[in-house]
Coordinates of C-alpha atoms and ligand atoms in Angstrom, one line a residue:
Chain A
M1 CA -2.4 46.2 -13.0
I2 CA -2.1 48.2 -16.2
S3 CA 0.3 51.1 -16.3
I4 CA 0.3 53.6 -19.1
N5 CA 3.2 56.0 -19.6
N6 CA 2.9 59.2 -21.6
I7 CA 0.5 57.9 -24.2
A8 CA 0.0 60.4 -27.1
K9 CA -2.0 60.1 -30.2
G10 CA -3.1 62.5 -32.9
F11 CA -5.0 62.3 -36.2
S12 CA -3.5 64.2 -39.1
E13 CA -1.6 66.6 -37.0
K14 CA -4.5 67.3 -34.6
P15 CA -3.6 65.9 -31.1
V16 CA -6.3 63.9 -29.5
I17 CA -4.4 62.4 -26.5
E18 CA -1.5 64.3 -25.1
G19 CA 0.9 62.5 -22.7
V20 CA -1.5 60.6 -20.4
S21 CA 0.1 58.4 -17.7
A22 CA -2.0 56.4 -15.2
E23 CA -2.2 53.1 -13.3
F24 CA -5.2 50.9 -13.3
E25 CA -5.5 48.6 -10.3
T26 CA -6.5 44.9 -10.2
G27 CA -9.9 44.0 -8.8
K28 CA -11.0 47.6 -9.0
C29 CA -13.2 49.7 -11.2
N30 CA -10.9 52.3 -12.8
L31 CA -12.9 55.0 -14.4
I32 CA -11.9 57.4 -17.1
I33 CA -14.3 60.3 -17.3
G34 CA -14.5 63.3 -19.6
A35 CA -16.8 65.1 -22.0
S36 CA -17.8 63.6 -25.3
G37 CA -14.9 64.1 -27.7
S38 CA -12.3 64.3 -25.0
G39 CA -10.5 61.3 -26.4
K40 CA -11.8 58.5 -24.1
T41 CA -12.5 56.0 -26.9
V42 CA -9.3 56.8 -28.7
L43 CA -7.3 56.2 -25.4
M44 CA -9.1 52.9 -24.9
K45 CA -8.4 51.8 -28.4
C46 CA -4.7 52.6 -27.9
L47 CA -4.7 50.5 -24.7
V48 CA -6.0 47.4 -26.4
G49 CA -4.0 48.0 -29.6
L50 CA -6.8 48.8 -32.0
I51 CA -5.0 52.1 -32.6
T52 CA -1.2 52.4 -32.3
P53 CA -0.3 55.3 -30.1
D54 CA 2.3 57.8 -31.5
A55 CA 4.2 57.7 -28.3
G56 CA 4.2 56.1 -24.8
E57 CA 4.1 52.6 -23.3
I58 CA 1.4 50.3 -22.1
I59 CA 2.3 47.7 -19.6
Y60 CA 0.0 44.8 -18.6
D61 CA 1.2 43.3 -15.3
G62 CA 4.9 43.8 -16.2
E63 CA 4.4 42.8 -19.9
N64 CA 5.2 45.7 -22.3
F65 CA 2.3 45.6 -24.7
S66 CA 3.7 48.3 -26.9
R67 CA 6.9 46.3 -27.7
M68 CA 5.1 43.1 -28.6
N69 CA 4.9 41.9 -32.1
E70 CA 1.5 41.2 -33.8
D71 CA 1.4 37.5 -32.7
A72 CA 2.2 38.3 -29.1
K73 CA -0.4 41.0 -29.1
K74 CA -3.0 38.6 -30.5
I75 CA -2.3 36.2 -27.6
M76 CA -2.4 39.1 -25.1
R77 CA -5.8 40.1 -26.4
R78 CA -7.3 36.8 -25.4
K79 CA -6.8 38.0 -21.8
I80 CA -8.8 41.1 -22.6
G81 CA -12.5 41.4 -22.6
M82 CA -14.3 44.5 -24.0
L83 CA -17.7 45.9 -23.8
F84 CA -18.3 48.3 -26.7
Q85 CA -20.3 51.6 -26.6
G86 CA -22.9 50.1 -29.0
S87 CA -22.5 46.6 -27.7
A88 CA -21.1 45.4 -31.1
L89 CA -23.0 42.1 -31.0
F90 CA -22.8 40.1 -34.2
D91 CA -26.2 40.8 -35.9
S92 CA -26.3 37.6 -37.8
K93 CA -25.9 35.4 -34.7
T94 CA -28.3 34.7 -31.9
V95 CA -27.5 35.8 -28.3
E96 CA -26.2 32.3 -27.5
Q97 CA -24.1 32.1 -30.7
N98 CA -22.6 35.5 -29.9
I99 CA -21.3 34.2 -26.6
M100 CA -20.4 30.8 -28.0
F101 CA -18.3 32.4 -30.7
P102 CA -15.1 33.2 -28.7
L103 CA -15.3 29.7 -27.2
D104 CA -15.7 28.0 -30.6
M105 CA -12.7 30.0 -31.8
F106 CA -10.3 29.5 -28.9
S107 CA -11.3 26.7 -26.6
N108 CA -10.9 23.0 -27.1
D109 CA -13.7 22.1 -24.8
T110 CA -16.5 19.7 -25.8
R111 CA -19.8 21.1 -27.1
A112 CA -21.5 20.3 -23.8
E113 CA -18.8 22.1 -21.7
K114 CA -19.1 25.1 -24.0
Q115 CA -22.8 25.2 -23.7
K116 CA -22.5 25.0 -19.9
R117 CA -20.2 27.9 -19.9
V118 CA -22.5 30.0 -22.1
D119 CA -25.5 29.2 -19.8
M120 CA -23.4 30.1 -16.8
V121 CA -22.3 33.6 -18.1
L122 CA -25.8 34.4 -19.4
D123 CA -27.1 33.4 -16.0
R124 CA -24.4 35.6 -14.4
V125 CA -25.7 38.7 -16.2
N126 CA -29.3 37.7 -15.4
L127 CA -30.4 36.8 -18.9
T128 CA -32.2 33.5 -18.8
D129 CA -34.8 33.8 -21.6
A130 CA -33.0 35.4 -24.5
H131 CA -30.8 32.5 -25.7
K132 CA -32.3 32.1 -29.1
K133 CA -33.1 35.8 -29.8
F134 CA -31.2 37.9 -32.3
P135 CA -29.6 41.2 -31.2
A136 CA -32.2 43.2 -33.2
E137 CA -34.9 41.6 -31.0
I138 CA -33.7 42.7 -27.6
S139 CA -33.5 46.0 -25.7
G140 CA -30.5 48.2 -25.3
G141 CA -30.0 47.1 -21.7
M142 CA -30.2 43.4 -22.7
K143 CA -27.6 44.0 -25.4
K144 CA -25.2 45.4 -22.9
R145 CA -25.7 42.4 -20.8
V146 CA -25.0 40.1 -23.7
G147 CA -22.0 42.2 -24.4
I148 CA -20.7 41.8 -20.9
A149 CA -21.4 38.0 -21.0
R150 CA -19.5 37.7 -24.2
S151 CA -16.6 39.7 -22.9
I152 CA -16.2 37.6 -19.8
V153 CA -16.8 34.2 -21.4
L154 CA -13.1 33.5 -21.8
N155 CA -12.2 34.5 -18.2
P156 CA -10.4 37.7 -19.0
Q157 CA -7.9 39.3 -16.7
Y158 CA -8.7 42.8 -18.0
L159 CA -12.0 44.2 -18.9
F160 CA -12.6 47.5 -20.8
C161 CA -16.0 49.1 -20.9
D162 CA -16.7 52.0 -23.3
E163 CA -19.6 54.0 -21.9
P164 CA -21.5 51.1 -20.5
N165 CA -24.4 53.4 -19.7
S166 CA -24.8 55.3 -22.9
G167 CA -28.4 55.1 -24.2
L168 CA -29.7 53.4 -21.1
D169 CA -32.3 54.7 -18.6
P170 CA -30.9 55.6 -15.1
Q171 CA -32.3 52.5 -13.5
T172 CA -30.9 50.1 -16.1
S173 CA -27.6 52.0 -15.9
L174 CA -27.3 51.3 -12.2
V175 CA -28.0 47.6 -12.8
I176 CA -25.3 47.4 -15.4
D177 CA -22.8 49.3 -13.2
K178 CA -23.5 47.0 -10.3
L179 CA -23.0 44.0 -12.5
I180 CA -19.7 45.3 -13.8
R181 CA -18.5 46.0 -10.3
E182 CA -19.6 42.6 -9.0
I183 CA -17.8 40.8 -11.8
T184 CA -14.7 42.9 -11.2
T185 CA -14.4 41.9 -7.6
E186 CA -15.6 38.3 -8.1
Y187 CA -13.1 37.4 -10.7
N188 CA -10.4 39.9 -9.6
I189 CA -10.3 41.6 -13.0
T190 CA -8.6 44.9 -13.8
T191 CA -11.5 46.8 -15.1
V192 CA -11.3 50.1 -17.0
I193 CA -14.5 52.0 -17.6
Y194 CA -14.9 55.0 -19.9
T195 CA -17.9 57.0 -19.0
H196 CA -19.5 60.4 -18.6
D197 CA -22.2 59.2 -16.4
M198 CA -22.4 60.9 -13.0
N199 CA -24.1 58.0 -11.2
S200 CA -21.4 55.5 -12.2
V201 CA -18.7 57.9 -11.0
M202 CA -20.2 58.1 -7.5
E203 CA -21.3 54.4 -7.3
I204 CA -18.4 52.5 -8.7
G205 CA -15.5 54.9 -9.0
D206 CA -12.7 53.1 -7.1
R207 CA -10.2 55.2 -9.0
I208 CA -11.2 58.0 -11.3
L209 CA -9.2 59.7 -14.0
Y210 CA -10.6 62.9 -15.5
M211 CA -9.6 63.7 -19.0
Y212 CA -9.9 67.2 -20.4
Q213 CA -9.1 68.0 -24.0
G214 CA -6.8 65.0 -24.3
K215 CA -4.9 65.6 -21.1
K216 CA -5.2 64.1 -17.6
E217 CA -6.7 66.9 -15.5
W218 CA -7.5 65.2 -12.2
E219 CA -7.1 61.8 -10.5
G220 CA -8.6 60.4 -7.3
N221 CA -11.5 58.3 -6.0
S222 CA -15.3 58.9 -5.5
K223 CA -14.8 60.3 -2.0
E224 CA -12.1 62.7 -3.1
I225 CA -14.1 63.9 -6.1
I226 CA -16.6 65.6 -3.8
F227 CA -13.9 67.7 -2.1
S228 CA -12.0 68.4 -5.2
K229 CA -11.4 72.1 -5.9
N230 CA -10.6 71.5 -9.5
E231 CA -12.9 73.9 -11.4
K232 CA -13.0 72.1 -14.7
L233 CA -13.8 68.8 -12.9
N234 CA -16.5 70.4 -10.8
S235 CA -18.2 72.1 -13.7
F236 CA -18.1 68.8 -15.6
I237 CA -19.2 66.4 -12.9
F238 CA -21.6 68.7 -11.0
A239 CA -23.0 70.4 -14.0
S240 CA -26.5 71.1 -12.9
E241 CA -27.6 73.0 -9.8
F242 CA -29.3 69.9 -8.6
L243 CA -26.0 68.0 -8.7
Q244 CA -24.2 70.9 -7.0
D245 CA -26.7 70.6 -4.1
A246 CA -26.2 66.9 -4.0
K247 CA -22.5 67.4 -3.8
D248 CA -22.9 69.9 -0.9
M249 CA -25.1 67.4 0.8
R250 CA -22.6 64.6 0.3
M251 CA -19.9 66.8 1.7
L252 CA -21.9 67.4 4.8
E253 CA -22.6 63.7 5.1
V254 CA -19.0 62.7 4.7
S255 CA -17.8 65.3 7.2
G256 CA -20.3 63.9 9.7
K257 CA -22.8 66.7 9.8
I258 CA -25.6 64.5 8.5
D259 CA -25.9 60.9 9.6
E260 CA -26.1 58.0 7.2
N261 CA -29.9 58.0 7.2
R262 CA -29.8 61.5 5.9
N263 CA -31.7 62.6 8.9
M264 CA -31.6 66.3 8.4
D265 CA -34.1 67.4 11.0
K266 CA -31.4 69.1 13.1
L267 CA -30.0 71.0 10.2
L268 CA -33.4 72.1 8.9
K269 CA -34.5 73.2 12.4
G270 CA -31.4 75.4 12.3
Chain B
M1 CA -2.8 60.6 -55.9
K2 CA -5.5 59.2 -53.7
I3 CA -6.0 56.3 -56.1
F4 CA -2.4 55.2 -55.5
T5 CA -2.8 55.3 -51.7
S6 CA -6.0 53.3 -52.1
F7 CA -4.3 50.8 -54.3
G8 CA -1.5 50.4 -51.7
E9 CA -4.0 49.9 -49.0
F10 CA -5.8 47.4 -51.1
I11 CA -2.6 45.3 -51.7
L12 CA -1.8 45.5 -47.9
M13 CA -5.3 44.2 -47.2
L14 CA -4.8 41.3 -49.5
K15 CA -1.4 40.6 -48.0
G16 CA -2.9 40.8 -44.5
M17 CA -5.3 38.0 -45.2
F18 CA -2.7 35.4 -45.2
T19 CA -1.9 34.3 -41.7
K20 CA -2.4 31.1 -39.9
P21 CA -6.1 30.7 -39.0
E22 CA -6.8 30.9 -35.3
N23 CA -9.0 27.9 -35.7
W24 CA -9.2 25.9 -38.9
R25 CA -12.6 24.4 -38.2
M26 CA -14.2 27.9 -37.8
Y27 CA -12.6 29.1 -41.0
W28 CA -13.9 26.1 -42.9
K29 CA -17.4 26.7 -41.5
E30 CA -17.2 30.3 -42.6
L31 CA -16.0 29.2 -46.1
M32 CA -18.9 26.8 -46.5
H33 CA -21.3 29.5 -45.3
Q34 CA -20.0 31.9 -47.9
C35 CA -20.2 29.3 -50.7
V36 CA -23.9 28.9 -49.8
E37 CA -24.5 32.7 -49.5
L38 CA -22.6 33.7 -52.7
G39 CA -23.1 30.6 -54.8
I40 CA -26.5 29.2 -54.1
G41 CA -27.7 32.7 -53.3
S42 CA -27.0 33.8 -56.9
L43 CA -28.3 30.7 -58.7
G44 CA -31.7 32.2 -59.5
I45 CA -30.5 35.5 -61.0
V46 CA -27.7 33.9 -62.9
S47 CA -30.1 31.3 -64.5
I48 CA -32.6 33.9 -65.5
V49 CA -30.0 36.2 -67.1
A50 CA -28.4 33.4 -68.9
V51 CA -31.5 32.0 -70.5
F52 CA -32.6 35.4 -71.8
I53 CA -29.2 36.3 -73.1
G54 CA -29.1 33.0 -75.1
A55 CA -32.6 33.5 -76.4
V56 CA -31.9 37.1 -77.5
S57 CA -28.7 36.0 -79.2
T58 CA -30.5 33.5 -81.4
L59 CA -33.1 36.1 -82.4
Q60 CA -30.7 38.8 -83.2
T61 CA -28.2 36.6 -85.0
S62 CA -30.9 35.3 -87.2
Y63 CA -32.2 38.8 -87.8
Q64 CA -28.7 39.9 -89.0
F65 CA -28.3 36.8 -91.0
I66 CA -29.6 37.3 -94.5
S67 CA -27.1 35.6 -96.8
P68 CA -28.8 32.5 -98.3
I69 CA -25.4 31.0 -99.1
I70 CA -24.3 30.4 -95.5
P71 CA -26.0 27.4 -93.9
R72 CA -28.4 28.4 -91.0
S73 CA -26.7 26.0 -88.6
V74 CA -24.0 28.7 -88.4
I75 CA -26.4 30.7 -86.2
A76 CA -26.0 28.0 -83.6
Q77 CA -22.2 28.3 -83.8
I78 CA -22.4 32.1 -83.3
V79 CA -24.8 31.8 -80.4
R80 CA -22.5 29.1 -78.8
D81 CA -19.4 31.1 -79.2
T82 CA -20.7 34.5 -78.1
V83 CA -22.4 32.9 -75.1
I84 CA -19.2 31.0 -74.1
L85 CA -16.7 33.8 -74.9
E86 CA -18.5 36.8 -73.7
F87 CA -22.0 36.6 -72.4
A88 CA -21.7 33.8 -69.9
P89 CA -18.6 35.1 -68.1
T90 CA -18.8 38.9 -68.5
I91 CA -22.5 39.6 -68.2
T92 CA -22.9 37.1 -65.4
C93 CA -20.1 38.7 -63.5
V94 CA -21.3 42.2 -64.1
V95 CA -24.7 41.2 -62.7
L96 CA -23.0 39.4 -59.8
A97 CA -20.9 42.6 -59.1
G98 CA -24.2 44.2 -58.2
V99 CA -25.6 41.3 -56.3
V100 CA -22.6 39.9 -54.5
G101 CA -20.6 43.2 -54.4
S102 CA -23.2 45.3 -52.7
K103 CA -23.9 42.5 -50.2
I104 CA -20.2 42.1 -49.3
S105 CA -19.5 45.8 -49.0
S106 CA -22.6 46.6 -47.0
E107 CA -22.1 43.6 -44.7
L108 CA -18.5 44.6 -43.9
G109 CA -19.3 48.3 -43.7
N110 CA -22.0 47.6 -41.2
M111 CA -19.7 45.4 -39.1
R112 CA -17.1 48.2 -39.2
V113 CA -19.4 51.0 -38.2
S114 CA -21.1 49.0 -35.4
E115 CA -17.6 48.1 -34.1
Q116 CA -18.2 44.3 -34.7
I117 CA -14.8 44.3 -36.5
D118 CA -13.2 45.8 -33.5
A119 CA -14.9 43.3 -31.3
L120 CA -13.4 40.5 -33.4
E121 CA -9.9 42.1 -33.3
I122 CA -10.1 42.4 -29.5
M123 CA -10.8 38.7 -29.3
G124 CA -7.5 38.2 -31.1
I125 CA -8.9 37.3 -34.5
N126 CA -7.4 38.5 -37.8
T127 CA -10.5 40.0 -39.3
K128 CA -9.0 40.4 -42.8
A129 CA -8.3 36.6 -42.7
Y130 CA -11.6 35.6 -41.1
L131 CA -14.0 38.0 -42.8
I132 CA -12.5 38.6 -46.3
L133 CA -10.5 35.5 -47.3
P134 CA -13.5 33.1 -47.0
K135 CA -15.6 35.4 -49.2
I136 CA -12.9 35.6 -51.9
T137 CA -12.2 31.9 -51.8
A138 CA -15.9 31.1 -51.9
A139 CA -16.3 33.3 -55.0
L140 CA -13.3 31.6 -56.6
I141 CA -15.0 28.2 -56.1
T142 CA -18.6 29.1 -56.9
I143 CA -18.4 31.8 -59.6
P144 CA -16.7 29.7 -62.3
M145 CA -19.3 27.0 -61.6
L146 CA -22.1 29.6 -62.1
V147 CA -20.4 30.8 -65.3
V148 CA -20.4 27.2 -66.7
L149 CA -24.0 26.9 -65.7
A150 CA -24.7 30.2 -67.5
M151 CA -23.0 28.8 -70.7
V152 CA -25.2 25.7 -70.6
L153 CA -28.4 27.6 -69.8
G154 CA -27.6 30.4 -72.4
I155 CA -27.1 27.9 -75.2
W156 CA -30.3 26.1 -74.1
G157 CA -32.2 29.4 -74.1
G158 CA -31.0 30.0 -77.7
R159 CA -31.9 26.5 -78.8
F160 CA -35.4 26.7 -77.2
V161 CA -36.2 30.1 -78.7
G162 CA -35.0 28.9 -82.1
E163 CA -37.5 26.0 -81.9
V164 CA -40.5 27.9 -80.6
T165 CA -40.2 30.8 -83.0
G166 CA -39.5 28.4 -85.9
I167 CA -36.3 30.3 -86.7
L168 CA -34.1 27.3 -86.3
P169 CA -35.3 23.8 -85.7
T170 CA -33.5 21.9 -82.9
E171 CA -32.0 19.4 -85.3
I172 CA -30.2 22.1 -87.3
F173 CA -29.2 24.0 -84.0
D174 CA -27.7 20.8 -82.5
R175 CA -25.7 20.2 -85.7
G176 CA -24.4 23.7 -85.7
L177 CA -23.5 23.4 -82.0
L178 CA -21.0 20.6 -82.8
E179 CA -19.5 22.3 -85.8
A180 CA -16.1 24.0 -85.4
F181 CA -16.1 23.9 -81.7
V182 CA -12.9 25.3 -80.1
P183 CA -12.4 23.9 -76.6
Y184 CA -9.9 26.6 -75.9
N185 CA -12.8 29.1 -75.7
V186 CA -14.1 27.4 -72.6
K187 CA -10.7 27.6 -71.0
F188 CA -10.5 31.3 -71.9
A189 CA -14.0 31.9 -70.4
L190 CA -12.9 30.2 -67.2
V191 CA -9.8 32.3 -66.9
K192 CA -12.1 35.3 -67.1
A193 CA -14.5 33.8 -64.5
Y194 CA -11.6 33.4 -62.0
T195 CA -10.4 36.9 -62.7
F196 CA -13.8 38.5 -62.3
A197 CA -14.6 36.4 -59.2
L198 CA -11.6 38.0 -57.6
I199 CA -12.6 41.5 -58.7
I200 CA -16.2 41.3 -57.5
T201 CA -15.3 40.2 -54.0
A202 CA -11.9 41.8 -53.3
I203 CA -12.9 45.3 -54.3
P204 CA -16.2 45.5 -52.5
A205 CA -14.5 43.9 -49.5
Y206 CA -11.9 46.7 -49.5
F207 CA -14.5 49.5 -49.7
G208 CA -16.7 47.8 -47.0
Y209 CA -13.9 47.0 -44.6
N210 CA -12.6 50.6 -44.7
V211 CA -15.9 52.4 -44.2
K212 CA -15.7 55.3 -41.8
G213 CA -18.7 57.0 -40.4
G214 CA -22.3 55.8 -40.4
A215 CA -25.2 54.4 -42.4
L216 CA -24.8 57.0 -45.1
E217 CA -21.2 56.0 -45.7
I218 CA -22.1 52.3 -45.9
G219 CA -24.5 53.1 -48.8
R220 CA -21.9 55.2 -50.5
A221 CA -19.2 52.6 -50.1
S222 CA -21.4 50.0 -51.7
T223 CA -22.2 52.2 -54.7
T224 CA -18.6 53.0 -55.2
A225 CA -17.7 49.3 -54.8
V226 CA -20.3 48.1 -57.4
V227 CA -19.4 50.9 -59.9
S228 CA -15.7 50.4 -59.7
S229 CA -15.9 46.6 -59.8
C230 CA -18.0 46.8 -63.0
I231 CA -15.6 49.1 -64.6
I232 CA -12.6 47.0 -63.6
I233 CA -14.4 43.9 -64.9
L234 CA -14.8 45.5 -68.3
L235 CA -11.2 46.7 -68.4
A236 CA -10.0 43.2 -67.4
D237 CA -12.2 41.7 -70.1
Y238 CA -10.5 43.9 -72.7
V239 CA -7.0 43.2 -71.4
L240 CA -7.6 39.4 -71.3
A241 CA -9.1 39.4 -74.8
T242 CA -6.0 41.2 -76.0
I243 CA -3.6 38.9 -74.3
L244 CA -5.3 35.5 -74.7
L245 CA -7.1 35.6 -78.0
Ligands
ADP301 N1 -10.1 57.6 -36.6 C1 -10.1 58.9 -36.3 N2 -9.6 59.8 -37.2 C2 -9.6 61.2 -36.9 N3 -10.1 61.7 -35.8 C3 -10.6 60.9 -34.8 C4 -10.6 59.4 -35.1 N4 -11.1 58.9 -34.0 C5 -11.4 59.9 -33.1 N5 -11.1 61.1 -33.6 C6 -11.2 62.4 -33.0 O1 -10.7 62.3 -31.7 C7 -11.5 63.0 -30.7 C8 -11.9 62.1 -29.5 O2 -12.8 61.2 -29.9 P1 -13.3 60.0 -28.9 O3 -12.2 59.4 -28.3 O4 -14.3 59.2 -29.7 O5 -14.1 60.8 -27.8 P2 -15.0 60.3 -26.6 O6 -14.3 60.8 -25.4 O7 -16.3 60.8 -26.8 O8 -15.0 58.8 -26.7 C9 -12.7 63.5 -31.5 O9 -12.5 64.9 -31.7 C10 -12.7 62.7 -32.8 O10 -13.1 63.5 -33.8
MG302 MG1 -16.6 57.4 -27.0

């Protein structure tokens, strides 16, 4: 579990994050949602120590990350995996070398053991024919998968994903979401996902935190979000008329007025 | 004012490079990789520049050399000394500032902008140590060697041109080459080479590592990096000449 207490961060007097507190549970997909520019990436970089917050505490399973010195932070980071918005693969290395890199740097395994691990994680993300390709030669969805494979290769306890769906088509998005969720439960990882993707929210939102202009505006899960009366949240999540209708439908479904097969004959007949 | 802040950041960056490597073998591999990239990668351009500079030195020295009293073998001495003292170290490094400097700053800038540097930091790697130190070290190893090569090729270029144009037969050139030779000059040139090697890697690394923004800023950073390293090379050249000669 990761707890954050009153995190604040500003850039040259302009506040970006203002006093955010939250808890992220182990084995769950914890979502942070919010419009572009609402400070999601900044919050995430604070959490992993790429940016030092101006105030507040970050506690990883009882260990106070904010009070650690640089060396302790470096060791802590080895328990953290991260998927970047643009995948951040090393362009000069092949897919296989990208994933091998953390192993080469930090593990004392033999060459064969490392190779086995690389094959295993690539297999896990369903990439079996891209080992020797360079990042420039593969599609956006494949890059994300390689990014996921690289972030889990050292068996992290914590996984951060910054907009795992940005730039992907809806179908590929779902595949990536599903993959992240499976990995989270399979390895009991504390996963924190930053997104503004509606589908992810409904599909994998075990816990959802809604950020609005640097503040926590709403907190709950994907069931509660449908019934939420928070106007800012509603207009953000259910932005289009189509989604509003979908929300109404889901409400009816959840409250038992429509059965799970979406059999609406009764309703339509009046 | 900004220049002082930048200078402070630059010093902090250099200081930040010195930590215990996470894995010696990987750092060694990276160092070797950089030696090949920077050293072998610049062999061609350095050789071409050196030969031509030597050749032109012979032609121009002989053109300016009209007094019949002074023996013609002195031309060889002048070519030797200018090549060793100035042309081989300074011109080579100014050229390398363009070749190596833009490469370093755009490589690091791209890694910064596409979050590859963040990805390394997340893994718990000191990116200053892993990305910058091997480049500087590789330059300190290979650039003095390239400068020595440039001396040899420069003098050879001068000798060759003297022969083919009939300005100065090789027997006379070779005799001049051995006259009044001051070994200290080579030492001085090497001091320059080490200084310039540091300049043309550390400065572009600073600009590349600290890029903010996108592709446009990467290009801008590499221009700034090359221009400022060239200027600082020339300044350092002047300062070293004042102190050491
Ligand atoms: N390094 C920085 N310096 C100054 N401002 C920044 C920096 N990083 C982010 N910001 C600002 O913080 C705000 C939040 O950005 P970000 O966290 O990237 O949003 P998003 O929720 O889309 O990920 C933006 O207004 C951005 O301009
Ligand atoms: Mg973002």
